[in-house]
mmCIF file of C-alpha atoms in Angstrom:
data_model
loop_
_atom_site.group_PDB
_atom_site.id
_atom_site.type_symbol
_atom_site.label_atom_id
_atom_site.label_comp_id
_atom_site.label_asym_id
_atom_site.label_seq_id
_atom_site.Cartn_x
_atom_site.Cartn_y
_atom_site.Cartn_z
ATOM 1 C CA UNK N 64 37.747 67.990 44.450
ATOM 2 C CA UNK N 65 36.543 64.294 45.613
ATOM 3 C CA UNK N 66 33.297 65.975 46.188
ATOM 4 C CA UNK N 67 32.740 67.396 42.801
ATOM 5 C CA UNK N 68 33.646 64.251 40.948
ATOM 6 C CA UNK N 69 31.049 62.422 43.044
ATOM 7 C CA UNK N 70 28.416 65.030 42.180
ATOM 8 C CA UNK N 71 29.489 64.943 38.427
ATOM 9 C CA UNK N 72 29.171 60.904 38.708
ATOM 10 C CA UNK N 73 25.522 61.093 40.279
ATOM 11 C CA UNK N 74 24.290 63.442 37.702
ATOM 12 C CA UNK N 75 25.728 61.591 34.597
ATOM 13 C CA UNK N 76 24.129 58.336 36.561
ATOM 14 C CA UNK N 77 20.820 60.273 36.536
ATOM 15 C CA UNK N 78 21.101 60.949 32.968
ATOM 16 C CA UNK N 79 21.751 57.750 31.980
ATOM 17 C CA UNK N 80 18.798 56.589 33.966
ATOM 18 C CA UNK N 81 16.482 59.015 32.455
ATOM 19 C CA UNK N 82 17.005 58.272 28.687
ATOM 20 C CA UNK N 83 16.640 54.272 29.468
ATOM 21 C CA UNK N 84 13.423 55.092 31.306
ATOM 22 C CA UNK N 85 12.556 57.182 28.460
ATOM 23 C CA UNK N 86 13.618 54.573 25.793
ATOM 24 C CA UNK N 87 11.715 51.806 27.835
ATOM 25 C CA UNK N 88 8.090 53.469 27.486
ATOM 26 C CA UNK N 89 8.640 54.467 24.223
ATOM 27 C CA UNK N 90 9.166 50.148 23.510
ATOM 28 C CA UNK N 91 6.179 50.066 25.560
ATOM 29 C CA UNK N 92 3.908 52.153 23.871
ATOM 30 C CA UNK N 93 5.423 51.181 20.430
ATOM 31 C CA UNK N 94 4.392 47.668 20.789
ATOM 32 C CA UNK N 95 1.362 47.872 22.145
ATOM 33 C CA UNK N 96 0.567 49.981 18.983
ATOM 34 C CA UNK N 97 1.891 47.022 16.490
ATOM 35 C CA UNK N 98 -1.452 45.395 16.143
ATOM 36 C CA UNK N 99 -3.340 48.067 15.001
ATOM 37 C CA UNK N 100 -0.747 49.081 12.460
ATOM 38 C CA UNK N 101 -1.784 47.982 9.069
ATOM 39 C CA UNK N 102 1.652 45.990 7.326
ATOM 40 C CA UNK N 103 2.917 47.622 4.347
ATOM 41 C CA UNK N 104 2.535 44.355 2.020
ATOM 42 C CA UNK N 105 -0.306 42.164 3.735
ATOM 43 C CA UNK N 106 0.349 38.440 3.697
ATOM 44 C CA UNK N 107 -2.419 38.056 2.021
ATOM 45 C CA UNK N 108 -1.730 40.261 -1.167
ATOM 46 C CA UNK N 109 1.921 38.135 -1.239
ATOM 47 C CA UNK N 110 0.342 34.907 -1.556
ATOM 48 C CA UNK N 111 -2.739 36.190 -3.847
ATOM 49 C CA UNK N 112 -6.648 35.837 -2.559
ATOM 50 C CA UNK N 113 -7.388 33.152 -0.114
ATOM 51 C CA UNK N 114 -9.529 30.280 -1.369
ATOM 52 C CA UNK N 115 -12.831 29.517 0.040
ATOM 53 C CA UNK N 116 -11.732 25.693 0.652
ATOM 54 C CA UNK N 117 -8.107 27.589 2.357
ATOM 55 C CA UNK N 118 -8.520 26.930 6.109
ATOM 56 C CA UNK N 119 -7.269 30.298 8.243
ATOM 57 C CA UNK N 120 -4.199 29.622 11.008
ATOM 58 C CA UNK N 121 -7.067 30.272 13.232
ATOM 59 C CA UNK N 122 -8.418 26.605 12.112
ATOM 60 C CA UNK N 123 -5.254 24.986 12.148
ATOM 61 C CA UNK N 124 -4.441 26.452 16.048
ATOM 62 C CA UNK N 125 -8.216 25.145 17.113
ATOM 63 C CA UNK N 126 -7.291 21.636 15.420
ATOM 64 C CA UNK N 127 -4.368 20.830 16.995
ATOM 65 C CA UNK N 128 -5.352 22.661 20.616
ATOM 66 C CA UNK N 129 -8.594 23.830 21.464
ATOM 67 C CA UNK N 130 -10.362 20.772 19.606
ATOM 68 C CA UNK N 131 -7.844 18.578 21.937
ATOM 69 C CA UNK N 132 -9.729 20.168 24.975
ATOM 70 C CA UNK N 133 -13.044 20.179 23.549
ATOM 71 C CA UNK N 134 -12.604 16.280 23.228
ATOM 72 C CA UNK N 135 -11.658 15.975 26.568
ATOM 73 C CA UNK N 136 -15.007 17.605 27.505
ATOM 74 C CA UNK N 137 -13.543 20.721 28.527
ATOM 75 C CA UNK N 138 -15.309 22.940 26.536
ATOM 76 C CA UNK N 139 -18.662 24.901 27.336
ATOM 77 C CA UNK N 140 -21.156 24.985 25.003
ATOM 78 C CA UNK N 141 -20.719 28.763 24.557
ATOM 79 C CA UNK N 142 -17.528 28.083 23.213
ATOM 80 C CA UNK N 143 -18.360 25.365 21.176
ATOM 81 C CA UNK N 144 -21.269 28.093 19.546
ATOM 82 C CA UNK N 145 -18.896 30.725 19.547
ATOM 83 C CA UNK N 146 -16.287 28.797 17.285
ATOM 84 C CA UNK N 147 -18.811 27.483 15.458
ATOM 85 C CA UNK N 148 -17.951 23.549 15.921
ATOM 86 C CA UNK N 149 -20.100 20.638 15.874
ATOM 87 C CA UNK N 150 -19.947 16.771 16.051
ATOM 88 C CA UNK N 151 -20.167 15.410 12.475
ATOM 89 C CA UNK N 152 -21.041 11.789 10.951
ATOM 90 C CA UNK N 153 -17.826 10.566 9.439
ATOM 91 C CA UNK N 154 -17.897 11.547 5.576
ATOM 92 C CA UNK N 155 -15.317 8.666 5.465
ATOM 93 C CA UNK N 156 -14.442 5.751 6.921
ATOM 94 C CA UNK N 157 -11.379 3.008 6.935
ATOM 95 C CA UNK N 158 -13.154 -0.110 7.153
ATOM 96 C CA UNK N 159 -9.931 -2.074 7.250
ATOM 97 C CA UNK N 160 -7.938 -4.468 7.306
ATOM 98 C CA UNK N 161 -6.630 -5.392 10.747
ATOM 99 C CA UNK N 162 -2.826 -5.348 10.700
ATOM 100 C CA UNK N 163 -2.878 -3.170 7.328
ATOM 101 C CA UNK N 164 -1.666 0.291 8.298
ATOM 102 C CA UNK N 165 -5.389 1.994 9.457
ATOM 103 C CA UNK N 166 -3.750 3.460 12.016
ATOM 104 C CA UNK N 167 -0.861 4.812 10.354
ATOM 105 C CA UNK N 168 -3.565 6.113 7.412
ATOM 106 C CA UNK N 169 -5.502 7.571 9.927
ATOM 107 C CA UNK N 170 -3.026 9.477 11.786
ATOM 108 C CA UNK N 171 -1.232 10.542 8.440
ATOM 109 C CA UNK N 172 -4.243 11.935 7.138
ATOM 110 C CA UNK N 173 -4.773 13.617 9.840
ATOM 111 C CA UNK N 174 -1.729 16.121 9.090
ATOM 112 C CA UNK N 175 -4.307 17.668 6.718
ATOM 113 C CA UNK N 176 -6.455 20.503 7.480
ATOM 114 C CA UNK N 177 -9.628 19.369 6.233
ATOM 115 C CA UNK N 178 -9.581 16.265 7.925
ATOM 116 C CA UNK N 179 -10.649 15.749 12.065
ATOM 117 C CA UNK N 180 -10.139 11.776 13.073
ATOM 118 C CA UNK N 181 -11.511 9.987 15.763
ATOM 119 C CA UNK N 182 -8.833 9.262 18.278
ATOM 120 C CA UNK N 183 -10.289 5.903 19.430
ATOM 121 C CA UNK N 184 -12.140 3.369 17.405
ATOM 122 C CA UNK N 185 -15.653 3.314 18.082
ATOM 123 C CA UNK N 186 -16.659 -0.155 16.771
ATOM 124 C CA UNK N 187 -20.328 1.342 16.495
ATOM 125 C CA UNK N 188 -21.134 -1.060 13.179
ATOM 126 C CA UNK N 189 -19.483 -4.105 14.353
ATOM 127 C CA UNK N 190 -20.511 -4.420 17.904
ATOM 128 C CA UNK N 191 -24.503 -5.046 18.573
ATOM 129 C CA UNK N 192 -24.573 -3.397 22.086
ATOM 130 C CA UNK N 193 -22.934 -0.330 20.143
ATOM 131 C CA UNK N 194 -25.260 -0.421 17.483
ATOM 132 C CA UNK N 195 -28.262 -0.689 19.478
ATOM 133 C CA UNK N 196 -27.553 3.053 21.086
ATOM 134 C CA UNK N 197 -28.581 4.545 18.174
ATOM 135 C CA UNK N 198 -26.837 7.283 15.290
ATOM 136 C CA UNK N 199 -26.814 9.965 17.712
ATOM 137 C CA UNK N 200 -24.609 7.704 20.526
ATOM 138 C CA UNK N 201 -22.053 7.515 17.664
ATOM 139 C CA UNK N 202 -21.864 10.838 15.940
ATOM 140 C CA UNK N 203 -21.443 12.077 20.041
ATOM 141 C CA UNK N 204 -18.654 9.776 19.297
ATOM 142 C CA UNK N 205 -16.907 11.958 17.069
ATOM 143 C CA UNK N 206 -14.402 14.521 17.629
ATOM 144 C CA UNK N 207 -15.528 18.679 17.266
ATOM 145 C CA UNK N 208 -14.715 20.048 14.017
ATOM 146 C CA UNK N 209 -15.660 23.377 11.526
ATOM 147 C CA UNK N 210 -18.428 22.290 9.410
ATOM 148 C CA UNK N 211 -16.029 22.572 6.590
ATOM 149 C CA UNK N 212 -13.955 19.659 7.516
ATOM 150 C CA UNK N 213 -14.615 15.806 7.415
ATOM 151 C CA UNK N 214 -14.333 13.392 9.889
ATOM 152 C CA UNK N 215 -12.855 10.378 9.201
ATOM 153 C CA UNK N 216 -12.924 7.132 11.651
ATOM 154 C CA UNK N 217 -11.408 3.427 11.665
ATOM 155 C CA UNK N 218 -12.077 0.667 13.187
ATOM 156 C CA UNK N 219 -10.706 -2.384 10.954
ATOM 157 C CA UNK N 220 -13.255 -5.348 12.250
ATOM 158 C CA UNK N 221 -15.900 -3.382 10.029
ATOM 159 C CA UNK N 222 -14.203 -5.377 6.756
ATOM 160 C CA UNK N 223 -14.657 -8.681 7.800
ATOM 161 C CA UNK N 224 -17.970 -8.214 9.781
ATOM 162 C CA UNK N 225 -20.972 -9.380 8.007
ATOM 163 C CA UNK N 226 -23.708 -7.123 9.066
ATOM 164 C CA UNK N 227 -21.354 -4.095 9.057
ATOM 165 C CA UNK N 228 -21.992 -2.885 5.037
ATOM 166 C CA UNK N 229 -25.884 -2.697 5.483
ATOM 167 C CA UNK N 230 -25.458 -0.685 8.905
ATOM 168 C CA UNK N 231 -22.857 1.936 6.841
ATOM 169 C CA UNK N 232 -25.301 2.036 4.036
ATOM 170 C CA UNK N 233 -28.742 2.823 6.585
ATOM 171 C CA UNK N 234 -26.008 5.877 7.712
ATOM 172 C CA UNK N 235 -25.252 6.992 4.232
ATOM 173 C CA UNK N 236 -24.973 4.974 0.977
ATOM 174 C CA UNK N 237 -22.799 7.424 -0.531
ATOM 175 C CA UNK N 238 -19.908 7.756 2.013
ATOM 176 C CA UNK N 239 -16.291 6.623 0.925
ATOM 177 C CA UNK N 240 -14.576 3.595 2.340
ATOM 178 C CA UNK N 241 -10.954 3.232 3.018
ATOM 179 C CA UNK N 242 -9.389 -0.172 2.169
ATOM 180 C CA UNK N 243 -5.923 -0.700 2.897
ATOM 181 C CA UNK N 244 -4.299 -4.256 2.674
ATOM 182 C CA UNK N 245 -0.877 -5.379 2.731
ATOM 183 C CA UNK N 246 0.784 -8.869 1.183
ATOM 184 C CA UNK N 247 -1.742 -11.263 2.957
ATOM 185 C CA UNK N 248 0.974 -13.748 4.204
ATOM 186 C CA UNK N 249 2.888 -10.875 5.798
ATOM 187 C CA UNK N 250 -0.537 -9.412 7.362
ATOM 188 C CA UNK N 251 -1.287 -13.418 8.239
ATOM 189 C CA UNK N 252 1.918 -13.132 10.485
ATOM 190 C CA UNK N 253 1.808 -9.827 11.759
ATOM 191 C CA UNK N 254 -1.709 -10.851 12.860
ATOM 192 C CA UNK N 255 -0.618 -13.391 14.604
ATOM 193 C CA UNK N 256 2.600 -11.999 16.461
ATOM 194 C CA UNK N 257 0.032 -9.086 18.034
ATOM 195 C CA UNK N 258 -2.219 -11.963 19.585
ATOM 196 C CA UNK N 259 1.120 -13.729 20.326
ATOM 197 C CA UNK N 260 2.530 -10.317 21.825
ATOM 198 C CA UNK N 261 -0.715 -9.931 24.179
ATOM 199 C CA UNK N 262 -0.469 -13.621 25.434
ATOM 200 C CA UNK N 263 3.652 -13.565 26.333
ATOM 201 C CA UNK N 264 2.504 -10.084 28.069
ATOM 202 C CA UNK N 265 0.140 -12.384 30.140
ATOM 203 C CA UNK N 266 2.723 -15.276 30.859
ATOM 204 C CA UNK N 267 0.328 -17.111 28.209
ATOM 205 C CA UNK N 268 2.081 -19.543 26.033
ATOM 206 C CA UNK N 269 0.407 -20.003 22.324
ATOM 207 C CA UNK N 270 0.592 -22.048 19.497
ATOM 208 C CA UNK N 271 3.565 -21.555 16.765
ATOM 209 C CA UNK N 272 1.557 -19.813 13.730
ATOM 210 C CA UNK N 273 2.453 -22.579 11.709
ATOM 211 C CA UNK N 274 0.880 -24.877 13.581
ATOM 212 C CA UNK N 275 -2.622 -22.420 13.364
ATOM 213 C CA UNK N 276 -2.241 -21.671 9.864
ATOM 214 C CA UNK N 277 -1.817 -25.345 8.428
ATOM 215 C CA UNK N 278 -4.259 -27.675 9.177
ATOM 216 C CA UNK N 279 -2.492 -30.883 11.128
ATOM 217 C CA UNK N 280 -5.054 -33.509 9.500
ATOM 218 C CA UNK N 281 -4.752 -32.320 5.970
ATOM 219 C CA UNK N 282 -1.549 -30.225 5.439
ATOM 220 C CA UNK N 283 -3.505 -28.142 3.779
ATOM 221 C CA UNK N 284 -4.193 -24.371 4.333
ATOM 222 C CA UNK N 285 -6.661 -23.656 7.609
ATOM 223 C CA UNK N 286 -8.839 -21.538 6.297
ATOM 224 C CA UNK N 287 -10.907 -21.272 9.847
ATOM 225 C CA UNK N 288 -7.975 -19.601 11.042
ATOM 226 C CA UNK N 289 -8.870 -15.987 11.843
ATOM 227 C CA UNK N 290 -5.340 -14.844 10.561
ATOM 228 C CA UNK N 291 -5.020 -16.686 7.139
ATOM 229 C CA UNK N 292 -9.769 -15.947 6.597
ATOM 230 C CA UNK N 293 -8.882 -11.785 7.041
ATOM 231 C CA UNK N 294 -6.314 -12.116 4.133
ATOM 232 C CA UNK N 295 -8.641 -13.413 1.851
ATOM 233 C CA UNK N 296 -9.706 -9.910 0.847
ATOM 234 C CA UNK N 297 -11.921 -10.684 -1.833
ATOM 235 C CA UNK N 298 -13.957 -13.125 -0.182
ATOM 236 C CA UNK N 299 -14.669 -9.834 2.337
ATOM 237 C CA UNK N 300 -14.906 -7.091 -0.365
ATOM 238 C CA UNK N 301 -17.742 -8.885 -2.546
ATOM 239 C CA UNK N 302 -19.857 -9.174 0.719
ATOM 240 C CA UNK N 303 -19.049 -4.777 0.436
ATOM 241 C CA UNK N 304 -19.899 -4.651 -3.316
ATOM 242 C CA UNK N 305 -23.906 -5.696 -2.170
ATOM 243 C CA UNK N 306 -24.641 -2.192 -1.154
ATOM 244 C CA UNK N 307 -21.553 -0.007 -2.335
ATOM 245 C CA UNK N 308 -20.334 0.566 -6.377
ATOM 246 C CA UNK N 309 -16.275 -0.602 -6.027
ATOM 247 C CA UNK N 310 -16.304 3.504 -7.167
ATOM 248 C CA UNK N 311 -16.793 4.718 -3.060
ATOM 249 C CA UNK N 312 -13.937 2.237 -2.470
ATOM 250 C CA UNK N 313 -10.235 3.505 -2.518
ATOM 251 C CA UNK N 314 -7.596 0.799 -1.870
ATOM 252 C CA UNK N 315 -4.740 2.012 0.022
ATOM 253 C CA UNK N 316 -1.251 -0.042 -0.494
ATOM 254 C CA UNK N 317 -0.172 -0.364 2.990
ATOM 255 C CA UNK N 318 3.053 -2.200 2.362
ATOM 256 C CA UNK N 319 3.905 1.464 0.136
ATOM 257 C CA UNK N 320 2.621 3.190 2.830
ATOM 258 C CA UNK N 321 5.545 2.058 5.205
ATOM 259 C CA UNK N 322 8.322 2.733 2.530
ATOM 260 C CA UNK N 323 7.199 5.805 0.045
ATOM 261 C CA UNK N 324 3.796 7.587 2.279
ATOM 262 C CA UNK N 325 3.337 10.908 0.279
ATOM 263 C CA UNK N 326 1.686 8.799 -3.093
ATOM 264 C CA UNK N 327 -0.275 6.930 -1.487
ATOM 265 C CA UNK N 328 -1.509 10.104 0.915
ATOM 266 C CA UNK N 329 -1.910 12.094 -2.554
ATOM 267 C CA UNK N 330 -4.066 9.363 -3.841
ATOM 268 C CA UNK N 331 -6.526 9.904 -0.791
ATOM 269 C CA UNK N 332 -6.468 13.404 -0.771
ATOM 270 C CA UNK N 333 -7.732 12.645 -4.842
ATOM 271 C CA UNK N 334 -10.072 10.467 -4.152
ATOM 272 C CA UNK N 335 -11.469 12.121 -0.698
ATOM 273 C CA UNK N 336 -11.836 15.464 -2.726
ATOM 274 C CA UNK N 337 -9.783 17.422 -0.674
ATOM 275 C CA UNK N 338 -7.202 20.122 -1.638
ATOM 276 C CA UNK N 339 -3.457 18.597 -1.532
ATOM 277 C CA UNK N 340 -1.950 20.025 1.579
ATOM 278 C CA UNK N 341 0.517 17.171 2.506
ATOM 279 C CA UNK N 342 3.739 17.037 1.484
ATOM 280 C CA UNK N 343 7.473 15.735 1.881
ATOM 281 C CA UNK N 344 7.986 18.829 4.867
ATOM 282 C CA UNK N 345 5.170 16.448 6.933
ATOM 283 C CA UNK N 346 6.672 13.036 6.609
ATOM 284 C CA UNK N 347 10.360 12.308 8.251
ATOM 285 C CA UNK N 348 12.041 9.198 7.842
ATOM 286 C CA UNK N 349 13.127 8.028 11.935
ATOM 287 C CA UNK N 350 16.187 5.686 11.217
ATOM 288 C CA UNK N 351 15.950 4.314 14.980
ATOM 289 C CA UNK N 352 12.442 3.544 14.860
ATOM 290 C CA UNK N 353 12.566 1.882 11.169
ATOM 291 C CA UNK N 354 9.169 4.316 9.879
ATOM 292 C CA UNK N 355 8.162 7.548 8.601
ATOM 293 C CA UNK N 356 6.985 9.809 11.477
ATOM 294 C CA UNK N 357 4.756 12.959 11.389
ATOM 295 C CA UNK N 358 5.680 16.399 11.216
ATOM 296 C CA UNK N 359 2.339 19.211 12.162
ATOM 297 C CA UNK N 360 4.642 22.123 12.088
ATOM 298 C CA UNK N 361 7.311 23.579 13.809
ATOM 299 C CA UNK N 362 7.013 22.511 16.943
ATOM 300 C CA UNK N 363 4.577 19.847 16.740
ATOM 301 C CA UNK N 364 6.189 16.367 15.467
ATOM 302 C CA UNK N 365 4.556 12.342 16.294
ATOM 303 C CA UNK N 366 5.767 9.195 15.609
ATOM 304 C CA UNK N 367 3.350 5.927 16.010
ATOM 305 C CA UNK N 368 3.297 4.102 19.159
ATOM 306 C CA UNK N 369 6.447 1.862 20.132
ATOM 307 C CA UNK N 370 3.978 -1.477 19.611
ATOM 308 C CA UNK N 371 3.271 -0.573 15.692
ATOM 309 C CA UNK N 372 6.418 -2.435 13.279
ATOM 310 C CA UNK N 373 6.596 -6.007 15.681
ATOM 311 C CA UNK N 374 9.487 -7.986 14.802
ATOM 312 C CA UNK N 375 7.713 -11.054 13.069
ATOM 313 C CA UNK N 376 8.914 -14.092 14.105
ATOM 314 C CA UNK N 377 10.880 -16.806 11.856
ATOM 315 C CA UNK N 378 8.525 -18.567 9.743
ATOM 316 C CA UNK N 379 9.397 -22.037 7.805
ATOM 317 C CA UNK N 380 9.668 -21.275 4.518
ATOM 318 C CA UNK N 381 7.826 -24.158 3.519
ATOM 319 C CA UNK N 382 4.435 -22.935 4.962
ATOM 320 C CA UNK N 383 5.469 -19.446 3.537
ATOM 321 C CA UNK N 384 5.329 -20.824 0.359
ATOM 322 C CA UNK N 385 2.046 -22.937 0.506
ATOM 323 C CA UNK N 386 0.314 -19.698 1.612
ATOM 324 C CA UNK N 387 1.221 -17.954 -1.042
ATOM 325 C CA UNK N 388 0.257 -20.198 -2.980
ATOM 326 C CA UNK N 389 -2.931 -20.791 -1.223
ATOM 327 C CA UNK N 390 -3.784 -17.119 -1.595
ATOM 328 C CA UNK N 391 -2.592 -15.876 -5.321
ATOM 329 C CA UNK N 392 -5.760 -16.979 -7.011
ATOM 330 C CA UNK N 393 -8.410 -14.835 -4.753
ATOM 331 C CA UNK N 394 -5.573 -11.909 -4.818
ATOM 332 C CA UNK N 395 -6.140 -12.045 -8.584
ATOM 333 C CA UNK N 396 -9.966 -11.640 -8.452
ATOM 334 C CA UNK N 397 -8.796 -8.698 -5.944
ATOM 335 C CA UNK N 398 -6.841 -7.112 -8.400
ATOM 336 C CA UNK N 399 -9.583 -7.605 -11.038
ATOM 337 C CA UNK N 400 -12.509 -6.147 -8.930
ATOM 338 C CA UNK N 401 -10.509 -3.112 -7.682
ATOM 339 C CA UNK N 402 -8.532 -2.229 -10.598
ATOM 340 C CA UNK N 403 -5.634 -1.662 -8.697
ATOM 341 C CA UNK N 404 -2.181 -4.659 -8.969
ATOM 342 C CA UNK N 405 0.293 -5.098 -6.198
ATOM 343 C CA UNK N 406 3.820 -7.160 -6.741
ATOM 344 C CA UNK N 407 2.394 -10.054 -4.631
ATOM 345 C CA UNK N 408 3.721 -13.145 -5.057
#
């Protein structure tokens, strides 16, 4: 009796084994059939034609990994001719200003598929060693990208350098230029705590800003001051308005660009010509850091490095005050020139 039950155990075992054996090369083959089964309702007839300016995933996957190795130098140059990628002149450029938000901009517009950035900045126009290597030194400078996209680098010294708007115009007189500023005291002092930053980091001491940004002899503003001369931003622009029309010149408000991002990205997608892709789903607000961060997709999120948003130090008031003061009349030829009014004081 033992004997038969153990023989009628074995066989319903085998059984059992069978039909999952059977069931397990049927998922087999089943899937390896799935992509070259044609979907009922194609993604593409959901969402209507595709655009020719409407970038495939297949872009979008190359941007954000393949392009990352091809920087790196990985890449053979079969690949590169296989996918079709080349080094490009930037069709755009943030020219400044130091302590504005260029690298926020840049890394912000770079959530948008038509646009490649330069990860470092090259200082090519500003920096006579640079310069002297020739176009081709500084477009081998620039990140791979489709031929369809535009690369877009920043490197704020550009603004205030004088023989950087000729150089850009010998490249090409009709790229666009990226301006953004923020309230020139507040860019005055966030100048100043990065140098101060760098020299505590060195067991440096330094000056107070006050003492740099009023002269001692005259109580007066010191306009040889590095800090308080890049916040004059008209003085800088009209030196720009020689060789460009104000109309290849998009001012970006940097102090908006902190608090409300997706205008002031919307603006630049207008003015760069590009299709709007950004929106709310790629900006999240970080309460511990203070700032917006960045949000590719699913997987993929970035916030800016831990040194960007300082804590200023405590200015008197006083000096505050007689800056302001010092720089309201050239921030009202600034609104005049560019057509565009911030809530200065």
């Amino acid at each position: 009796m033992l004997f038969k039950q153990q023989a009628l155990l074995r066989q319903k075992l085998f059984v059992l084994g069978s039909l999952a054996i059977g069931s397990l090369l049927y998922l087999v083959a089943r899937v390896g059939s799935l992509d070259r089964l044609q979907p009922l309702c194609p993604i593409d007839g959901r969402f209507g034609p595709r655009s020719q300016d409407e970038i495939p995933l297949r872009a979008l996957q190359f941007k954000r990994g393949l392009l990352h190795e091809f920087r790196k130098g990985n890449a053979t140059k079969e690949q590169i001719r296989l996918h079709n990628l080349v080094q490009q002149l930037p069709k755009a450029i943030i020219i400044g200003v130091r302590k504005g938000g260029t690298r926020a901009l840049l890394e912000m517009l770079n959530l948008h598929p038509s646009v490649v950035k330069a990860s470092q900045e090259i200082h090519f126009f500003d920096n006579d060693e640079n310069y002297a290597k020739g176009i081709e030194w500084y477009r081998k400078k620039m990140p791979f990208s489709y031929p369809h996209q535009i690369t877009i680098e920043k490197s704020p010294a550009y603004f205030i350098t004088e023989e950087v708007p000729e150089r850009i115009y010998k490249m090409n007189s009709s790229i666009k230029l990226l301006i953004i500023v923020r309230e020139p005291t507040t860019r005055a002092i966030s100048d100043y705590t990065q140098v101060l930053e760098g020299k505590e980091r060195k067991n440096k001491t330094y000056y107070k800003f006050e003492k740099l940004a009023i002269d001692p002899n005259t109580c007066e503003v010191n306009t040889k001051y590095k800090a308080v001369r890049t916040s004059i931003y008209t003085k800088h622009l009209e030196r720009w308005l020689k060789y460009f029309p104000i109309e290849q010149f998009h001012i970006v408000d940097g102090d908006r660009l902190i608090t409300e991002p997706l205008p002031e990205l919307q603006l630049v997608e207008k003015f760069l010509n590009l299709p709007p892709r950004i929106s709310q789903y790629n900006l999240y607000f970080n309460a511990t850091r203070g700032f917006y961060c960045l949000r590719f997709n699913i997987v993929f999120n970035k916030c800016l490095a831990g040194s960007k948003g300082r804590i200023h130090p405590e200015v008197d008031t006083s000096v505050i005050t007689k800056l302001r003061k010092f720089f309201h009349p050239f921030n009202q030829k600034f609104y005049q020139i560019t057509g565009r009014t911030f809530n200065w004081p």
